[in-house]
């Protein structure tokens, strides 16, 4: 993912995701992550923010959601969602890779339906490894990839190992 998509493409994606969320609520997918009250969660490639409100509610006031996207339209949309729903525990980051977050600071990272678009996937995985706590979870889903590709891309670099496979997601643990 080298550059943000156009406004028209982003609006189209928002509409498609709104329909998707009606038939497959994001809460259902998030239950596979093990998110609990007080956790710090990072949504890499948050897009229009479909996971932000459900994750925020799961975390409670003590937790925090960080939503990153390369597209300023996405981070602005997430900010509007947070304001409208009064989600005080949501913070946005507009970037393609560098998060600005502290080492070992996150409990769960959501890496959903974006990996196949990354131009520098190894750099992204290195950054996610850096910010994930030692026993943290990288929750991965990308319907554009088959299971063998997912396993190879995520585990071959030695940064993550498979913990469990859910119905919709793969959970990887931080190594090293």
mmCIF file of C-alpha atoms in Angstrom:
data_model
loop_
_atom_site.group_PDB
_atom_site.id
_atom_site.type_symbol
_atom_site.label_atom_id
_atom_site.label_comp_id
_atom_site.label_asym_id
_atom_site.label_seq_id
_atom_site.Cartn_x
_atom_site.Cartn_y
_atom_site.Cartn_z
ATOM 1 C CA UNK A 1 0.000 0.000 0.000
ATOM 2 C CA UNK A 2 2.002 2.914 -1.303
ATOM 3 C CA UNK A 3 -0.546 5.732 -1.310
ATOM 4 C CA UNK A 4 -4.024 6.489 -0.005
ATOM 5 C CA UNK A 5 -6.969 5.630 -2.227
ATOM 6 C CA UNK A 6 -9.083 8.344 -3.797
ATOM 7 C CA UNK A 7 -12.102 9.837 -2.039
ATOM 8 C CA UNK A 8 -14.496 8.048 -4.422
ATOM 9 C CA UNK A 9 -12.816 4.678 -3.882
ATOM 10 C CA UNK A 10 -12.839 5.235 -0.119
ATOM 11 C CA UNK A 11 -16.558 6.081 -0.125
ATOM 12 C CA UNK A 12 -17.242 2.938 -2.151
ATOM 13 C CA UNK A 13 -15.245 0.855 0.319
ATOM 14 C CA UNK A 14 -17.202 2.380 3.212
ATOM 15 C CA UNK A 15 -20.491 1.377 1.591
ATOM 16 C CA UNK A 16 -19.319 -2.185 0.912
ATOM 17 C CA UNK A 17 -18.022 -2.547 4.482
ATOM 18 C CA UNK A 18 -21.302 -1.200 5.890
ATOM 19 C CA UNK A 19 -23.148 -3.972 4.050
ATOM 20 C CA UNK A 20 -20.567 -6.544 5.149
ATOM 21 C CA UNK A 21 -20.969 -5.532 8.779
ATOM 22 C CA UNK A 22 -24.736 -6.038 8.605
ATOM 23 C CA UNK A 23 -24.275 -9.684 7.657
ATOM 24 C CA UNK A 24 -21.130 -10.383 9.657
ATOM 25 C CA UNK A 25 -20.898 -8.148 12.749
ATOM 26 C CA UNK A 26 -17.351 -7.211 13.708
ATOM 27 C CA UNK A 27 -18.029 -8.172 17.352
ATOM 28 C CA UNK A 28 -18.253 -11.807 16.254
ATOM 29 C CA UNK A 29 -14.772 -11.669 14.771
ATOM 30 C CA UNK A 30 -13.319 -9.756 17.708
ATOM 31 C CA UNK A 31 -14.390 -12.494 20.147
ATOM 32 C CA UNK A 32 -11.675 -14.674 18.591
ATOM 33 C CA UNK A 33 -8.950 -12.205 19.630
ATOM 34 C CA UNK A 34 -9.196 -12.652 23.386
ATOM 35 C CA UNK A 35 -9.591 -8.898 23.916
ATOM 36 C CA UNK A 36 -10.428 -8.116 27.515
ATOM 37 C CA UNK A 37 -11.207 -5.060 29.576
ATOM 38 C CA UNK A 38 -8.192 -2.795 29.974
ATOM 39 C CA UNK A 39 -6.290 -4.099 26.941
ATOM 40 C CA UNK A 40 -4.507 -1.871 24.465
ATOM 41 C CA UNK A 41 -5.549 -2.768 20.916
ATOM 42 C CA UNK A 42 -4.076 -1.622 17.612
ATOM 43 C CA UNK A 43 -6.055 -1.745 14.355
ATOM 44 C CA UNK A 44 -3.510 -1.593 11.526
ATOM 45 C CA UNK A 45 -5.146 -0.455 8.281
ATOM 46 C CA UNK A 46 -8.355 0.478 10.069
ATOM 47 C CA UNK A 47 -10.091 1.736 6.926
ATOM 48 C CA UNK A 48 -13.521 3.166 7.756
ATOM 49 C CA UNK A 49 -13.261 1.922 11.341
ATOM 50 C CA UNK A 50 -15.580 -1.080 11.438
ATOM 51 C CA UNK A 51 -13.683 -2.653 14.343
ATOM 52 C CA UNK A 52 -13.112 0.519 16.362
ATOM 53 C CA UNK A 53 -16.441 0.896 18.196
ATOM 54 C CA UNK A 54 -16.847 -2.818 19.030
ATOM 55 C CA UNK A 55 -13.244 -3.038 20.259
ATOM 56 C CA UNK A 56 -13.646 0.149 22.294
ATOM 57 C CA UNK A 57 -16.678 -1.288 24.071
ATOM 58 C CA UNK A 58 -14.895 -4.586 24.789
ATOM 59 C CA UNK A 59 -11.941 -2.717 26.338
ATOM 60 C CA UNK A 60 -13.888 -0.394 28.591
ATOM 61 C CA UNK A 61 -12.588 2.895 29.915
ATOM 62 C CA UNK A 62 -9.269 1.419 31.085
ATOM 63 C CA UNK A 63 -8.394 0.129 27.611
ATOM 64 C CA UNK A 64 -7.348 1.960 24.479
ATOM 65 C CA UNK A 65 -7.816 1.516 20.728
ATOM 66 C CA UNK A 66 -5.219 2.859 18.340
ATOM 67 C CA UNK A 67 -6.429 2.966 14.726
ATOM 68 C CA UNK A 68 -3.846 3.453 11.982
ATOM 69 C CA UNK A 69 -4.395 4.024 8.294
ATOM 70 C CA UNK A 70 -2.386 5.627 5.482
ATOM 71 C CA UNK A 71 -5.517 7.407 4.260
ATOM 72 C CA UNK A 72 -6.421 10.637 6.082
ATOM 73 C CA UNK A 73 -10.064 10.031 5.081
ATOM 74 C CA UNK A 74 -9.997 6.839 7.150
ATOM 75 C CA UNK A 75 -8.533 8.418 10.269
ATOM 76 C CA UNK A 76 -10.968 11.342 10.005
ATOM 77 C CA UNK A 77 -13.857 8.884 9.728
ATOM 78 C CA UNK A 78 -12.659 7.004 12.812
ATOM 79 C CA UNK A 79 -12.399 10.295 14.695
ATOM 80 C CA UNK A 80 -16.002 11.094 13.715
ATOM 81 C CA UNK A 81 -17.151 7.659 14.916
ATOM 82 C CA UNK A 82 -15.341 8.152 18.219
ATOM 83 C CA UNK A 83 -16.851 11.599 18.686
ATOM 84 C CA UNK A 84 -20.377 10.532 17.733
ATOM 85 C CA UNK A 85 -20.312 7.431 19.961
ATOM 86 C CA UNK A 86 -18.370 9.204 22.714
ATOM 87 C CA UNK A 87 -15.476 6.748 22.611
ATOM 88 C CA UNK A 88 -12.845 8.518 24.689
ATOM 89 C CA UNK A 89 -10.433 5.575 24.437
ATOM 90 C CA UNK A 90 -9.816 5.824 20.662
ATOM 91 C CA UNK A 91 -6.766 7.425 19.075
ATOM 92 C CA UNK A 92 -5.945 7.644 15.363
ATOM 93 C CA UNK A 93 -2.578 7.520 13.608
ATOM 94 C CA UNK A 94 -2.137 8.491 9.953
ATOM 95 C CA UNK A 95 0.873 6.541 8.665
ATOM 96 C CA UNK A 96 1.835 3.705 6.359
ATOM 97 C CA UNK A 97 4.050 1.844 8.808
ATOM 98 C CA UNK A 98 5.663 3.723 11.677
ATOM 99 C CA UNK A 99 3.265 3.942 14.603
ATOM 100 C CA UNK A 100 5.049 6.189 17.077
ATOM 101 C CA UNK A 101 3.931 3.810 19.834
ATOM 102 C CA UNK A 102 6.220 2.528 22.580
ATOM 103 C CA UNK A 103 7.957 -0.849 22.414
ATOM 104 C CA UNK A 104 5.983 -3.724 23.954
ATOM 105 C CA UNK A 105 2.917 -1.559 24.598
ATOM 106 C CA UNK A 106 0.028 -3.432 22.938
ATOM 107 C CA UNK A 107 -1.941 -6.495 23.965
ATOM 108 C CA UNK A 108 -3.698 -7.234 20.656
ATOM 109 C CA UNK A 109 -3.014 -6.149 17.088
ATOM 110 C CA UNK A 110 -5.690 -6.469 14.410
ATOM 111 C CA UNK A 111 -4.255 -7.032 10.937
ATOM 112 C CA UNK A 112 -7.384 -7.575 8.866
ATOM 113 C CA UNK A 113 -7.802 -7.565 5.084
ATOM 114 C CA UNK A 114 -4.821 -5.330 4.406
ATOM 115 C CA UNK A 115 -1.752 -7.562 4.285
ATOM 116 C CA UNK A 116 -2.159 -8.474 0.599
ATOM 117 C CA UNK A 117 -1.970 -4.753 -0.268
ATOM 118 C CA UNK A 118 1.234 -3.932 1.602
ATOM 119 C CA UNK A 119 4.244 -2.911 -0.473
ATOM 120 C CA UNK A 120 6.621 -3.540 2.455
ATOM 121 C CA UNK A 121 5.032 -6.341 4.512
ATOM 122 C CA UNK A 122 8.273 -7.246 6.302
ATOM 123 C CA UNK A 123 8.702 -3.670 7.564
ATOM 124 C CA UNK A 124 5.103 -3.665 8.814
ATOM 125 C CA UNK A 125 5.575 -7.003 10.590
ATOM 126 C CA UNK A 126 8.783 -5.726 12.200
ATOM 127 C CA UNK A 127 6.959 -2.621 13.481
ATOM 128 C CA UNK A 128 4.048 -4.700 14.782
ATOM 129 C CA UNK A 129 6.488 -7.060 16.509
ATOM 130 C CA UNK A 130 8.205 -4.082 18.143
ATOM 131 C CA UNK A 131 5.008 -2.623 19.634
ATOM 132 C CA UNK A 132 3.359 -5.909 20.667
ATOM 133 C CA UNK A 133 3.826 -7.054 24.258
ATOM 134 C CA UNK A 134 5.806 -10.298 24.785
ATOM 135 C CA UNK A 135 2.648 -12.392 25.268
ATOM 136 C CA UNK A 136 0.526 -10.258 22.954
ATOM 137 C CA UNK A 137 -1.583 -11.509 20.074
ATOM 138 C CA UNK A 138 -1.413 -10.620 16.410
ATOM 139 C CA UNK A 139 -4.916 -11.366 15.105
ATOM 140 C CA UNK A 140 -4.756 -11.881 11.351
ATOM 141 C CA UNK A 141 -7.339 -12.276 8.613
ATOM 142 C CA UNK A 142 -7.035 -11.663 4.903
ATOM 143 C CA UNK A 143 -9.533 -13.392 2.643
ATOM 144 C CA UNK A 144 -7.339 -12.539 -0.349
ATOM 145 C CA UNK A 145 -4.714 -15.040 0.828
ATOM 146 C CA UNK A 146 -4.776 -18.808 1.269
ATOM 147 C CA UNK A 147 -3.727 -20.503 4.501
ATOM 148 C CA UNK A 148 -0.297 -21.602 3.219
ATOM 149 C CA UNK A 149 0.557 -18.038 2.148
ATOM 150 C CA UNK A 150 -0.653 -16.641 5.465
ATOM 151 C CA UNK A 151 1.459 -19.069 7.457
ATOM 152 C CA UNK A 152 4.549 -18.476 5.321
ATOM 153 C CA UNK A 153 4.281 -14.677 5.273
ATOM 154 C CA UNK A 154 3.630 -14.307 9.001
ATOM 155 C CA UNK A 155 5.856 -17.023 10.483
ATOM 156 C CA UNK A 156 8.836 -17.383 8.109
ATOM 157 C CA UNK A 157 10.539 -14.244 9.405
ATOM 158 C CA UNK A 158 10.691 -15.735 12.908
ATOM 159 C CA UNK A 159 8.801 -12.838 14.501
ATOM 160 C CA UNK A 160 5.511 -14.652 15.125
ATOM 161 C CA UNK A 161 4.282 -18.197 15.689
ATOM 162 C CA UNK A 162 0.778 -19.564 15.245
ATOM 163 C CA UNK A 163 -1.138 -19.831 18.509
ATOM 164 C CA UNK A 164 -4.565 -20.861 17.226
ATOM 165 C CA UNK A 165 -6.799 -20.810 14.201
ATOM 166 C CA UNK A 166 -10.332 -19.519 14.687
ATOM 167 C CA UNK A 167 -13.306 -19.509 12.349
ATOM 168 C CA UNK A 168 -12.393 -16.109 10.871
ATOM 169 C CA UNK A 169 -8.921 -15.297 12.205
ATOM 170 C CA UNK A 170 -5.484 -16.674 12.907
ATOM 171 C CA UNK A 171 -3.881 -15.784 16.243
ATOM 172 C CA UNK A 172 -0.109 -15.423 16.287
ATOM 173 C CA UNK A 173 2.104 -14.894 19.316
ATOM 174 C CA UNK A 174 5.135 -12.662 19.393
ATOM 175 C CA UNK A 175 8.417 -14.571 19.329
ATOM 176 C CA UNK A 176 11.726 -13.429 20.759
#
